[in-house]
Coordinates of C-alpha atoms in Angstrom, one line a residue:
Chain A
M284 CA -113.7 52.9 108.2
Y285 CA -115.1 56.4 108.1
A286 CA -118.6 55.3 108.9
A287 CA -117.5 54.2 112.4
A288 CA -118.1 57.2 114.6
S289 CA -121.7 58.1 114.2
D290 CA -122.3 60.9 116.7
P291 CA -118.7 61.7 117.6
K292 CA -119.4 62.9 121.1
R293 CA -121.4 59.9 122.2
A294 CA -119.0 57.5 120.4
R295 CA -116.0 59.1 122.2
L296 CA -117.8 58.8 125.6
A297 CA -118.6 55.1 124.9
A298 CA -115.0 54.5 123.9
V299 CA -113.8 56.0 127.2
Q300 CA -116.2 53.8 129.1
R301 CA -115.0 50.7 127.2
L302 CA -111.4 51.7 127.9
L303 CA -112.1 51.9 131.7
R304 CA -113.7 48.4 131.6
E305 CA -110.5 46.9 130.3
P306 CA -108.2 46.0 133.3
L307 CA -105.1 46.5 131.1
G308 CA -106.4 49.9 130.1
V309 CA -107.0 51.0 133.7
F310 CA -103.5 49.8 134.6
G311 CA -102.0 51.7 131.7
V312 CA -104.0 54.9 132.6
T313 CA -102.9 54.6 136.2
L314 CA -99.2 54.3 135.4
V315 CA -99.3 57.1 132.8
V316 CA -101.2 59.5 135.2
L317 CA -98.7 58.7 138.0
M318 CA -95.8 59.5 135.7
L319 CA -97.4 62.7 134.4
F320 CA -98.2 63.8 137.9
G321 CA -94.6 63.2 139.0
A322 CA -93.3 65.1 136.0
I323 CA -95.7 68.1 136.2
F324 CA -95.3 68.6 140.0
A325 CA -91.6 67.7 140.1
D326 CA -90.7 71.0 141.7
W327 CA -93.1 70.5 144.6
L328 CA -92.4 66.8 145.1
S329 CA -88.7 66.9 145.3
I330 CA -87.0 68.1 148.4
Y331 CA -83.6 68.5 147.0
E332 CA -82.3 70.5 144.1
P333 CA -81.8 67.8 141.3
N334 CA -78.4 69.0 140.3
K335 CA -77.1 69.9 143.7
I336 CA -73.8 68.1 144.4
S337 CA -73.0 67.2 148.0
P338 CA -69.9 65.0 148.1
R339 CA -70.5 64.0 151.7
D340 CA -73.7 62.2 150.7
R341 CA -72.4 60.2 147.8
F342 CA -73.5 56.6 147.1
Q343 CA -76.1 56.5 149.9
G344 CA -78.7 53.7 149.8
P345 CA -82.4 54.4 149.8
S346 CA -83.6 55.9 153.1
W347 CA -86.3 58.3 154.3
D348 CA -83.9 61.2 153.6
H349 CA -83.2 60.0 150.1
L350 CA -86.1 57.8 148.9
L351 CA -84.1 56.3 146.0
G352 CA -80.6 57.0 147.4
T353 CA -77.9 59.3 146.0
D354 CA -75.5 58.9 143.1
Q355 CA -71.7 59.3 142.8
L356 CA -71.9 63.1 143.2
G357 CA -74.3 62.9 146.2
R358 CA -77.3 64.1 144.2
D359 CA -80.7 63.0 145.4
L360 CA -81.9 60.4 142.9
F361 CA -85.6 60.8 143.6
S362 CA -85.5 64.5 142.6
R363 CA -83.5 63.6 139.6
V364 CA -85.9 60.9 138.5
L365 CA -88.8 63.3 138.8
H366 CA -87.1 66.0 136.8
G367 CA -85.9 63.3 134.3
G368 CA -89.5 62.4 133.8
R369 CA -90.2 65.9 132.8
I370 CA -87.6 65.7 130.1
A371 CA -88.6 62.2 128.9
L372 CA -92.3 63.1 128.7
S373 CA -91.9 66.5 127.1
V374 CA -89.5 65.1 124.5
A375 CA -92.0 62.2 123.9
L376 CA -95.0 64.5 123.5
F377 CA -93.3 67.2 121.6
S378 CA -91.5 65.0 119.1
T379 CA -94.6 62.8 118.6
L380 CA -96.7 65.8 117.9
A381 CA -94.0 67.2 115.5
S382 CA -93.8 63.8 113.7
L383 CA -97.6 63.7 113.4
V384 CA -97.9 67.1 111.9
I385 CA -95.0 66.5 109.4
G386 CA -96.1 63.0 108.7
I387 CA -99.7 64.0 107.9
V388 CA -98.7 66.9 105.7
L389 CA -96.1 64.8 103.7
G390 CA -98.5 61.9 103.5
L391 CA -101.3 64.0 102.1
I392 CA -98.9 65.6 99.5
A393 CA -97.5 62.2 98.5
G394 CA -101.0 60.6 98.3
Y395 CA -102.8 63.4 96.5
G396 CA -100.0 65.0 94.5
P397 CA -98.7 63.9 91.1
R398 CA -97.3 60.4 90.6
W399 CA -93.6 61.5 90.2
L400 CA -93.7 63.4 93.5
D401 CA -95.2 60.4 95.2
N402 CA -92.4 58.2 93.9
L403 CA -89.8 60.7 94.9
M404 CA -91.2 61.0 98.4
L405 CA -91.5 57.2 98.8
L406 CA -87.8 56.9 97.9
F407 CA -87.0 59.5 100.5
F408 CA -89.0 57.8 103.2
D409 CA -87.5 54.4 102.4
S410 CA -84.0 55.9 102.5
I411 CA -84.5 57.3 105.9
K412 CA -86.1 54.1 107.2
S413 CA -83.1 52.0 106.0
F414 CA -80.8 53.7 108.5
P415 CA -80.6 52.0 111.9
T416 CA -81.8 54.4 114.6
V417 CA -78.5 54.4 116.5
M418 CA -76.5 55.2 113.3
L419 CA -78.9 58.0 112.5
A420 CA -78.5 59.3 116.0
L421 CA -74.7 59.1 115.9
A422 CA -74.6 60.9 112.5
L423 CA -76.8 63.7 113.7
V424 CA -74.9 64.2 116.9
T425 CA -71.7 64.3 115.0
L426 CA -73.2 67.1 113.0
F427 CA -75.0 69.1 115.7
G428 CA -73.5 68.0 119.0
P429 CA -75.4 66.3 121.7
S430 CA -78.6 68.1 122.8
L431 CA -82.3 67.6 123.3
T432 CA -82.9 69.1 119.8
A433 CA -80.8 66.2 118.4
V434 CA -83.1 63.8 120.2
V435 CA -86.2 65.4 118.8
I436 CA -84.8 65.4 115.3
V437 CA -83.9 61.7 115.5
V438 CA -87.3 60.8 116.8
V439 CA -89.0 62.8 114.0
L440 CA -86.8 61.3 111.4
V441 CA -87.6 57.8 112.7
N442 CA -91.3 58.3 112.9
V443 CA -92.2 60.5 109.9
P444 CA -91.7 57.9 107.2
G445 CA -94.1 55.4 108.8
Y446 CA -96.7 58.0 109.6
A447 CA -96.5 59.6 106.1
R448 CA -96.9 56.2 104.5
I449 CA -100.1 55.4 106.4
I450 CA -101.6 58.7 105.5
R451 CA -100.4 58.4 101.9
T452 CA -102.1 55.0 101.4
Q453 CA -105.4 56.1 102.7
T454 CA -105.3 59.4 100.8
L455 CA -104.6 57.4 97.6
A456 CA -107.7 55.4 98.3
L457 CA -109.9 58.5 99.0
K458 CA -108.5 60.4 96.0
E459 CA -110.7 58.5 93.6
S460 CA -113.7 58.4 96.0
E461 CA -116.9 59.9 94.7
F462 CA -117.2 62.6 97.5
V463 CA -113.7 63.9 96.5
T464 CA -114.7 64.0 92.9
A465 CA -118.0 65.7 93.9
A466 CA -116.0 68.4 95.7
L467 CA -113.8 68.8 92.7
S468 CA -116.8 69.3 90.4
M469 CA -118.0 72.0 92.8
G470 CA -114.8 73.8 92.3
A471 CA -113.1 73.1 95.7
S472 CA -109.4 73.9 95.8
T473 CA -106.8 71.3 96.6
P474 CA -106.1 72.6 100.1
R475 CA -109.8 72.6 100.9
I476 CA -110.2 69.1 99.6
L477 CA -107.3 67.9 101.7
R478 CA -108.3 69.7 104.8
V479 CA -112.1 69.2 104.7
H480 CA -112.6 66.0 102.8
V481 CA -109.5 63.9 103.1
M482 CA -107.8 64.6 106.4
P483 CA -110.7 64.0 108.8
N484 CA -111.1 60.6 107.2
V485 CA -107.4 59.4 107.4
V486 CA -106.0 60.6 110.8
G487 CA -107.9 58.4 113.2
P488 CA -105.8 55.2 112.9
L489 CA -102.6 57.2 112.9
L490 CA -103.4 58.9 116.2
I491 CA -103.8 55.5 117.8
L492 CA -100.6 54.2 116.3
A493 CA -98.8 57.3 117.4
S494 CA -99.9 56.8 121.0
M495 CA -98.4 53.3 120.8
D496 CA -95.1 54.8 119.6
I497 CA -94.6 57.0 122.7
P498 CA -92.8 54.3 124.6
V499 CA -90.4 53.9 121.7
V500 CA -89.7 57.6 121.8
I501 CA -89.0 57.5 125.5
A502 CA -86.7 54.6 124.9
I503 CA -84.9 56.5 122.2
E504 CA -84.4 59.5 124.5
A505 CA -83.2 57.3 127.3
G506 CA -80.9 55.4 125.0
M507 CA -79.4 58.5 123.4
S508 CA -78.8 60.1 126.9
F509 CA -77.3 56.9 128.1
L510 CA -74.8 57.0 125.3
G511 CA -74.1 60.6 125.9
L512 CA -75.8 61.7 122.7
G513 CA -78.8 63.3 124.4
V514 CA -79.0 65.8 127.2
R515 CA -75.8 67.2 128.5
P516 CA -74.8 66.6 132.1
P517 CA -75.8 67.6 134.6
T518 CA -79.3 67.8 133.2
P519 CA -81.2 64.9 134.8
S520 CA -82.5 62.3 132.4
W521 CA -83.4 58.7 133.0
G522 CA -80.8 57.5 130.5
A523 CA -78.1 59.7 132.1
I524 CA -78.9 58.3 135.5
L525 CA -78.7 54.8 134.1
N526 CA -75.3 55.7 132.8
D527 CA -74.2 57.2 136.1
G528 CA -75.1 54.0 137.9
F529 CA -73.7 51.7 135.3
T530 CA -70.1 52.2 136.4
A531 CA -70.9 51.4 140.0
I532 CA -73.5 48.7 139.4
R533 CA -71.7 46.1 141.6
D534 CA -71.6 48.2 144.8
T535 CA -74.6 50.5 144.5
P536 CA -77.2 48.9 142.2
W537 CA -80.0 51.3 143.3
I538 CA -78.7 54.0 141.0
V539 CA -79.3 51.8 137.9
L540 CA -82.7 50.9 139.4
A541 CA -83.6 54.5 139.9
G542 CA -82.9 55.2 136.2
G543 CA -84.3 52.0 134.9
L544 CA -87.6 51.5 136.8
P545 CA -89.2 54.7 135.6
I546 CA -88.4 53.9 132.0
I547 CA -90.0 50.5 132.4
I548 CA -93.0 51.8 134.2
T549 CA -93.7 54.6 131.7
T550 CA -93.1 52.4 128.7
L551 CA -95.4 49.8 130.1
G552 CA -98.1 52.3 130.9
F553 CA -98.1 53.9 127.5
T554 CA -98.0 50.5 125.8
F555 CA -101.0 49.2 127.7
L556 CA -102.8 52.5 127.1
G557 CA -102.0 52.5 123.4
E558 CA -103.0 48.9 122.9
T559 CA -106.3 49.3 124.7
L560 CA -107.0 52.5 122.8
R561 CA -106.4 50.7 119.6
D562 CA -108.7 47.8 120.5
V563 CA -111.4 50.2 121.7
F564 CA -111.4 52.6 118.8
D565 CA -110.4 50.4 115.9
P566 CA -110.9 46.7 116.4
R567 CA -109.7 46.0 112.8
L568 CA -106.1 46.9 113.9
K569 CA -106.1 44.2 116.6
G570 CA -102.9 42.3 116.8
R571 CA -100.8 44.8 114.8
G572 CA -97.8 46.8 115.8
Chain B
M249 CA -132.4 80.2 71.3
T250 CA -128.7 79.6 71.9
A251 CA -127.7 76.4 73.5
I252 CA -126.4 76.5 77.1
L253 CA -124.2 73.5 76.4
E254 CA -122.6 72.7 73.1
V255 CA -120.5 69.6 72.6
K256 CA -118.8 69.1 69.3
Y257 CA -117.0 66.0 68.1
L258 CA -115.9 65.1 71.7
E259 CA -113.4 62.4 72.1
V260 CA -112.0 60.9 75.3
T261 CA -109.0 58.6 75.0
F262 CA -107.7 56.3 77.7
R263 CA -104.2 54.8 77.6
V264 CA -104.4 51.2 78.8
G265 CA -102.1 48.2 79.1
P266 CA -98.5 47.7 80.3
M267 CA -95.8 50.2 79.4
M268 CA -94.5 48.5 76.2
R269 CA -97.9 47.4 74.8
R270 CA -99.8 50.6 75.6
Q271 CA -102.9 51.1 73.5
D272 CA -105.3 54.0 73.1
L273 CA -108.9 53.2 73.9
L274 CA -111.6 55.6 72.7
G275 CA -114.1 55.9 75.6
V276 CA -116.1 58.6 73.9
A277 CA -115.6 58.6 70.1
G278 CA -116.7 61.8 68.5
V279 CA -120.0 62.9 70.1
S280 CA -121.9 66.1 69.3
F281 CA -125.0 67.4 70.9
D282 CA -126.4 70.5 72.6
V283 CA -128.6 71.3 75.5
N284 CA -130.9 74.3 75.5
P285 CA -131.8 76.4 78.5
G286 CA -134.5 74.7 80.6
E287 CA -134.3 71.6 78.5
T288 CA -133.7 68.1 79.8
F289 CA -131.4 65.9 77.7
A290 CA -130.9 62.3 78.4
L291 CA -128.1 60.0 77.5
V292 CA -129.0 56.3 77.5
G293 CA -126.8 53.3 76.9
E294 CA -125.5 50.1 78.4
S295 CA -122.8 50.0 81.1
G296 CA -119.5 50.8 79.5
S297 CA -121.0 52.8 76.6
G298 CA -119.2 55.9 77.8
K299 CA -122.1 57.8 79.3
T300 CA -120.3 58.6 82.6
T301 CA -117.1 59.4 80.9
L302 CA -118.9 61.8 78.6
A303 CA -120.5 63.5 81.6
R304 CA -117.2 63.8 83.4
A305 CA -115.6 65.3 80.3
V306 CA -118.4 67.9 80.0
N307 CA -117.8 68.8 83.7
G308 CA -114.1 69.1 83.1
L309 CA -113.2 66.2 85.4
Q310 CA -111.9 64.2 82.5
P311 CA -109.4 65.6 80.0
I312 CA -110.6 65.3 76.4
S313 CA -108.4 64.4 73.4
A314 CA -110.4 66.0 70.6
G315 CA -113.4 68.2 70.0
S316 CA -114.8 71.0 72.2
V317 CA -117.2 71.7 75.0
T318 CA -118.9 75.1 75.1
F319 CA -120.8 76.2 78.1
Q320 CA -122.8 79.5 78.1
G321 CA -120.8 80.5 75.0
Q322 CA -117.4 79.9 76.5
R323 CA -115.1 77.0 75.6
V324 CA -114.4 75.2 78.8
D325 CA -112.3 72.2 77.7
T326 CA -109.2 74.5 77.3
L327 CA -109.6 76.2 80.7
S328 CA -107.4 75.6 83.7
V329 CA -108.8 74.4 87.0
R330 CA -108.7 78.0 88.3
E331 CA -110.3 79.5 85.2
M332 CA -113.0 76.9 85.3
K333 CA -113.9 77.6 88.9
P334 CA -116.4 80.5 88.4
L335 CA -118.2 78.5 85.7
R336 CA -118.8 75.7 88.2
R337 CA -121.3 77.8 90.0
D338 CA -123.5 77.5 87.0
M339 CA -122.8 73.8 86.2
A340 CA -123.5 71.4 89.0
M341 CA -123.0 67.7 88.9
M342 CA -124.7 64.9 90.8
F343 CA -122.9 61.6 91.2
Q344 CA -124.1 58.0 91.0
D345 CA -123.7 56.8 94.6
P346 CA -126.1 58.8 96.7
V347 CA -124.3 58.2 100.0
G348 CA -120.8 57.8 98.7
S349 CA -120.8 61.2 97.0
L350 CA -121.3 62.9 100.4
S351 CA -118.2 63.5 102.5
P352 CA -118.6 61.1 105.4
R353 CA -117.5 63.3 108.3
M354 CA -119.6 66.4 107.3
K355 CA -123.0 67.1 108.6
V356 CA -125.9 67.5 106.1
G357 CA -126.1 71.2 106.9
D358 CA -122.5 71.7 106.0
L359 CA -122.7 69.5 102.9
V360 CA -125.7 71.5 101.6
T361 CA -124.0 74.8 102.0
E362 CA -120.6 73.8 100.9
A363 CA -120.9 75.5 97.5
F364 CA -121.4 78.8 99.4
R365 CA -118.1 78.3 101.2
I366 CA -116.2 77.1 98.1
H367 CA -117.3 80.1 96.0
R368 CA -117.2 82.6 99.0
V369 CA -120.8 83.6 98.5
E370 CA -122.0 85.9 101.3
A371 CA -125.2 84.4 102.7
D372 CA -126.9 83.5 105.9
L373 CA -125.9 79.8 105.9
Q374 CA -128.5 78.9 108.5
S375 CA -131.4 80.2 106.5
E376 CA -129.9 78.9 103.2
T377 CA -129.8 75.4 104.8
E378 CA -133.4 75.7 105.7
R379 CA -134.4 76.9 102.2
L380 CA -132.5 74.2 100.4
L381 CA -133.6 71.4 102.7
S382 CA -137.2 72.4 102.4
L383 CA -136.8 72.7 98.6
V384 CA -135.9 69.0 98.5
G385 CA -138.5 68.0 101.0
L386 CA -136.3 67.5 104.1
T387 CA -136.8 69.1 107.5
M388 CA -134.2 71.0 109.5
D389 CA -133.7 68.0 111.7
F390 CA -131.6 66.5 109.0
A391 CA -129.0 69.3 109.1
E392 CA -127.3 67.7 112.1
R393 CA -127.1 64.2 110.6
F394 CA -124.2 62.5 109.1
P395 CA -124.4 60.9 105.6
H396 CA -124.4 57.3 106.9
Q397 CA -127.5 58.1 109.0
L398 CA -129.5 58.8 105.9
S399 CA -131.4 56.4 103.7
G400 CA -130.5 56.2 100.0
G401 CA -133.5 58.5 99.1
Q402 CA -132.7 61.0 101.8
A403 CA -129.0 61.1 100.7
R404 CA -130.1 61.6 97.1
R405 CA -132.2 64.6 98.2
V406 CA -129.2 66.0 100.0
G407 CA -127.3 65.5 96.7
V408 CA -129.9 67.4 94.8
A409 CA -129.9 70.2 97.4
R410 CA -126.1 70.5 97.1
A411 CA -126.4 70.7 93.3
I412 CA -129.0 73.4 93.2
A413 CA -127.5 75.5 96.1
L414 CA -126.2 78.3 93.9
N415 CA -129.0 78.3 91.4
P416 CA -127.0 76.7 88.5
K417 CA -128.1 76.9 84.9
L418 CA -127.2 73.3 84.2
V419 CA -127.3 70.2 86.3
I420 CA -125.6 67.1 85.2
A421 CA -127.1 64.1 86.9
D422 CA -125.2 60.8 86.6
E423 CA -127.7 58.0 87.3
P424 CA -129.9 60.0 89.6
T425 CA -132.0 57.0 90.4
A426 CA -129.2 54.4 90.9
G427 CA -129.3 52.5 94.1
L428 CA -132.8 53.6 95.0
D429 CA -135.9 51.5 95.1
V430 CA -138.7 52.2 92.7
S431 CA -141.0 54.3 94.9
V432 CA -138.0 56.5 95.9
Q433 CA -136.9 56.7 92.2
G434 CA -140.3 58.1 91.4
E435 CA -140.0 60.7 94.2
V436 CA -136.6 61.8 93.1
L437 CA -137.7 62.1 89.5
N438 CA -140.7 64.2 90.5
L439 CA -138.5 66.3 92.7
L440 CA -136.1 66.9 89.8
G441 CA -139.0 67.7 87.5
E442 CA -140.5 70.2 89.9
L443 CA -137.2 71.9 90.5
R444 CA -136.6 72.2 86.8
E445 CA -139.9 74.0 86.5
R446 CA -139.3 76.3 89.4
L447 CA -135.7 77.2 88.8
G448 CA -135.6 76.9 85.0
L449 CA -132.7 74.4 85.1
A450 CA -131.3 72.7 82.1
M451 CA -130.5 69.1 82.8
L452 CA -128.2 66.5 81.3
I453 CA -129.4 63.1 82.7
I454 CA -127.3 60.0 82.3
T455 CA -129.0 56.7 82.8
H456 CA -129.6 53.2 81.6
N457 CA -133.1 53.3 82.9
L458 CA -135.5 54.0 80.0
H459 CA -138.5 54.7 82.2
V460 CA -136.5 57.6 83.7
V461 CA -135.8 58.9 80.2
H462 CA -139.4 58.7 79.1
H463 CA -140.5 60.4 82.3
V464 CA -138.2 63.4 82.3
A465 CA -136.4 64.0 79.1
D466 CA -137.3 66.3 76.3
R467 CA -134.6 64.9 74.0
M468 CA -132.4 61.9 74.2
A469 CA -129.4 60.3 72.7
V470 CA -128.6 56.6 72.6
M471 CA -125.0 55.6 73.1
Y472 CA -123.2 52.5 71.8
L473 CA -119.5 52.0 72.2
G474 CA -118.9 55.7 72.9
R475 CA -120.9 57.0 69.9
F476 CA -124.4 58.3 69.5
V477 CA -126.4 55.9 67.3
E478 CA -129.6 57.9 67.6
T479 CA -130.6 61.3 68.8
G480 CA -134.0 62.9 68.8
P481 CA -137.0 64.1 70.8
T482 CA -137.9 61.5 73.4
E483 CA -141.5 60.9 72.4
E484 CA -140.5 60.3 68.8
V485 CA -137.7 58.0 69.6
F486 CA -139.9 56.0 71.9
S487 CA -142.8 55.7 69.5
A488 CA -140.7 54.9 66.5
P489 CA -137.1 54.0 67.1
A490 CA -135.1 54.3 63.9
H491 CA -131.9 52.6 64.9
P492 CA -132.0 48.8 65.5
Y493 CA -130.1 49.2 68.7
T494 CA -132.6 51.7 70.0
A495 CA -135.4 49.4 69.0
A496 CA -133.7 46.5 70.8
L497 CA -133.2 48.6 74.0
L498 CA -136.8 49.7 74.0
S499 CA -138.1 46.3 73.4
A500 CA -136.0 45.0 76.4
N501 CA -137.6 47.7 78.6
P502 CA -139.9 45.9 81.1
E503 CA -143.5 46.8 80.3
P504 CA -145.8 47.1 83.4
D505 CA -148.9 46.2 81.3
P506 CA -149.1 42.4 81.0
D507 CA -151.7 42.6 78.2
K508 CA -149.4 44.5 75.9
A509 CA -147.7 42.5 73.3
Q510 CA -144.0 42.2 73.8
D511 CA -141.9 41.7 70.8
R512 CA -138.5 41.3 72.3
I513 CA -135.5 41.9 70.0
T514 CA -132.8 39.8 71.5
L515 CA -129.3 40.9 70.6
P516 CA -126.9 38.0 70.0
S517 CA -123.3 37.9 71.4
E518 CA -121.6 40.4 73.7
V519 CA -120.8 44.1 73.5
P520 CA -117.5 44.2 71.5
S521 CA -114.3 45.3 73.3
L522 CA -113.5 49.0 72.9
L523 CA -110.0 47.8 72.0
A524 CA -111.3 45.8 69.0
R525 CA -114.0 47.9 67.5
P526 CA -115.8 46.1 64.6
E527 CA -115.3 47.4 61.1
G528 CA -118.0 49.1 59.2
C529 CA -121.1 49.8 61.4
E530 CA -119.9 49.0 64.9
F531 CA -123.3 47.5 65.7
H532 CA -123.3 45.0 62.8
T533 CA -122.0 42.1 65.0
R534 CA -125.2 42.2 67.0
C535 CA -127.7 43.6 64.6
P536 CA -130.4 41.2 63.4
W537 CA -130.9 43.3 60.2
A538 CA -127.2 43.6 59.3
K539 CA -126.4 43.4 55.6
D540 CA -123.1 43.3 53.7
K541 CA -122.8 47.0 53.5
C542 CA -123.0 47.3 57.3
R543 CA -119.9 45.1 57.6
K544 CA -117.8 47.3 55.4
V545 CA -119.0 50.9 55.4
V546 CA -119.2 53.2 58.4
P547 CA -122.6 54.8 58.5
D548 CA -122.8 58.6 58.9
A549 CA -125.3 60.1 61.3
T550 CA -128.0 61.2 58.9
A551 CA -130.8 63.6 59.8
I552 CA -134.3 62.2 59.5
N553 CA -137.1 64.6 60.5
G554 CA -135.2 66.3 63.3
R555 CA -133.5 63.1 64.4
R556 CA -130.1 61.8 63.7
V557 CA -129.5 58.2 63.1
A558 CA -126.3 56.4 62.4
C559 CA -127.6 53.5 60.3
H560 CA -127.6 52.4 56.6
Y561 CA -131.0 50.9 56.9
P562 CA -133.0 52.8 59.5
L563 CA -136.2 51.2 60.6
D564 CA -139.5 52.5 59.3
E565 CA -142.5 53.5 61.3
G566 CA -143.7 50.5 63.2
A567 CA -140.5 48.6 63.1
R568 CA -140.3 45.5 60.9
P569 CA -140.0 42.4 62.9
P570 CA -136.4 41.2 63.0
P571 CA -135.6 38.5 60.4
K572 CA -135.6 35.0 61.7
K573 CA -132.2 33.9 62.7
E574 CA -130.9 31.4 60.2
P575 CA -129.9 28.1 61.9
S576 CA -126.1 27.9 61.7

C-alpha cells in the first residue's frame, strides 16, 4: 500500500517507462495528446470562425475546403469540433479537479471525524448517488438554467460521493495506525495529522480512478449538451453538434460523425490511458472499475 | 524529591459488546505509582494485562474513568487536547512497532525533526537532524531515507531520536525491544541507558521481557489483570519475589546459564477473562499456594520493606517450593 513507492522520483520514472511499453498505453497517450493538441491550438488550426453562419454553404459534404463538411447553418464543422474539444476537455479537467478536491476534503472529514458526522455524511453521499445522473441534470438545469456551470455541478455531484468514500475508508484504516497515534502523542493538531500523515497515504489510488473517470465526464458534458442542458447555442460542443446533425441524419450523416467521432476517440484515449496507468501504478486494482 | 509523574487509583474502562448487552470492562483497575526525575520505572506483565492501556492513559491518548495522572505537578487527565499540547514537549512516547510508528511517506530527516515543527520551536533543522541522528548512532545518510528502507533496529533508533528531540523530562517506551533480534535489543537498551545518563531522562518502560527490566529499571511493577500485584526496587523483586505471580514470571524467564538450577513454577489454566474477574484474590485461580481466604477476601496491597505486595500470604525470602499438585 504505502510502502510501494520507495524513491518517488525513480519509481515515477520507472512507471512512465512501463506505461510506454504497453501498446494500449501508447495508443491511449497518442489519442489524448492528439485531442489536447487540437483543443489547445484550435484557434490556429481552424480556418473558419466556428460560429460564423454562411447560409450558402449549408449541408456541404467533406472537402478540402471543409474537412468535415458544414452543418445546417453553413458553419465549418472542423472548426467547431476543435473548439468543442476545448470545452469538453476543460470541463472534464476542471470538474474532475473540483471533484477531487471536494471528495478528498469530505472523505478525510468523514473518516477522521466523529462517528455521527461520518454517518451523516455517508447518508448524504448515498442520497446523491441514488439519483440517476440524467434526473440530477434535469433537476439542476430546471433550477439554474442550461450552462457550463450546470454541467460542472452535475459532474461534481456525481463524482464526489465515490471519491469521498474511497478516501474515507482508507482514512478510517489509518486513523488507528501507530504512526498517527505517534503524531497525536507528540501533540500534532488534527489538520497537521490529516495533511502530513493521512493524505499522502490515501490519494494515490484515487488519482488513478479519477483519470479513468474523465471519459465519463466527457460523456456527461456531451450528453447534457445534446439534450440542450449544457452549453447554449451557438457555442460549439460535441454534444450540440451531434444534436444539430441528428435531425438531418438521413441526408447528411457527416454532421453526426463529426460530433460523434471525437467523443469516441477521446473517451477511448482516456480509458486506455487510465487503465494502463492503473495497472502500472497499482496492480492490486487490476480488473476493477 | 518530588515525583515527575504521579498516578493515583487510575482506572480505564472499555465498553464492550453489542448495544443491548453492553458491559464495562476494566482494562486498568485502580493503579497507583510514581516516577521520580531521572528514574526508570518498568511495568511488566503478560499480554492483555493492561500495560499498554496504562501507558496510553498516562500519555492522554486514552480517556480514564477514575483516578488521576499528575505530570510535573499538574493534573493532566482533565486537560483538553489543546491544554495538553505544551506538556507533550516534556513527555514523549515511543510505540511498539518500530517501523509502523513512523509515517511511511516522510523522510527520516523530517520524522526526526517533526516535534520542532509541531511545537513551532525555532531551530536550525539541518543541524538538529545531525545532532539527533548522531545521538542515536546514525549517520546523516539516513536523513534522506524512508521508513521502509530501514531495518527494525535503525527504525527504532529513529523512534528514539524522535522521542528525545525536544529534550523531554519523561519518555514512555512501550515495548522498546519488540520486533528486534537479541543483539539489536541489547544495542537499543544500551542506547536508552546512555541517553538517560546524558540527558537525565525519567523513563517509563512497558515490557513483557524480564531481561529488559533487569537491565534498565530502577523500580518495577508487575501487572496482572489490570492491577499491580507487586511493586518495588528491581533488584529486590528479582532476588526475592514476594507475590506468587512474580515468582512464577521470574521462574519462567529463560536463564542463559545451563548449570543454574531451574525451578519452574508452572501456572495452571488460562488468564481469566476481564469480563469475569475471579472473586477474592484475582490470582487464586492460578496460584499454587492459594488457600480458602484467597478465594473469598480481596487482598490489599501491603507495604513490606519499601515494596507493595497484594497477597495474603507473601512468599518469604528464598521462596518456598510450590506445593505438589494434588491429583484430581
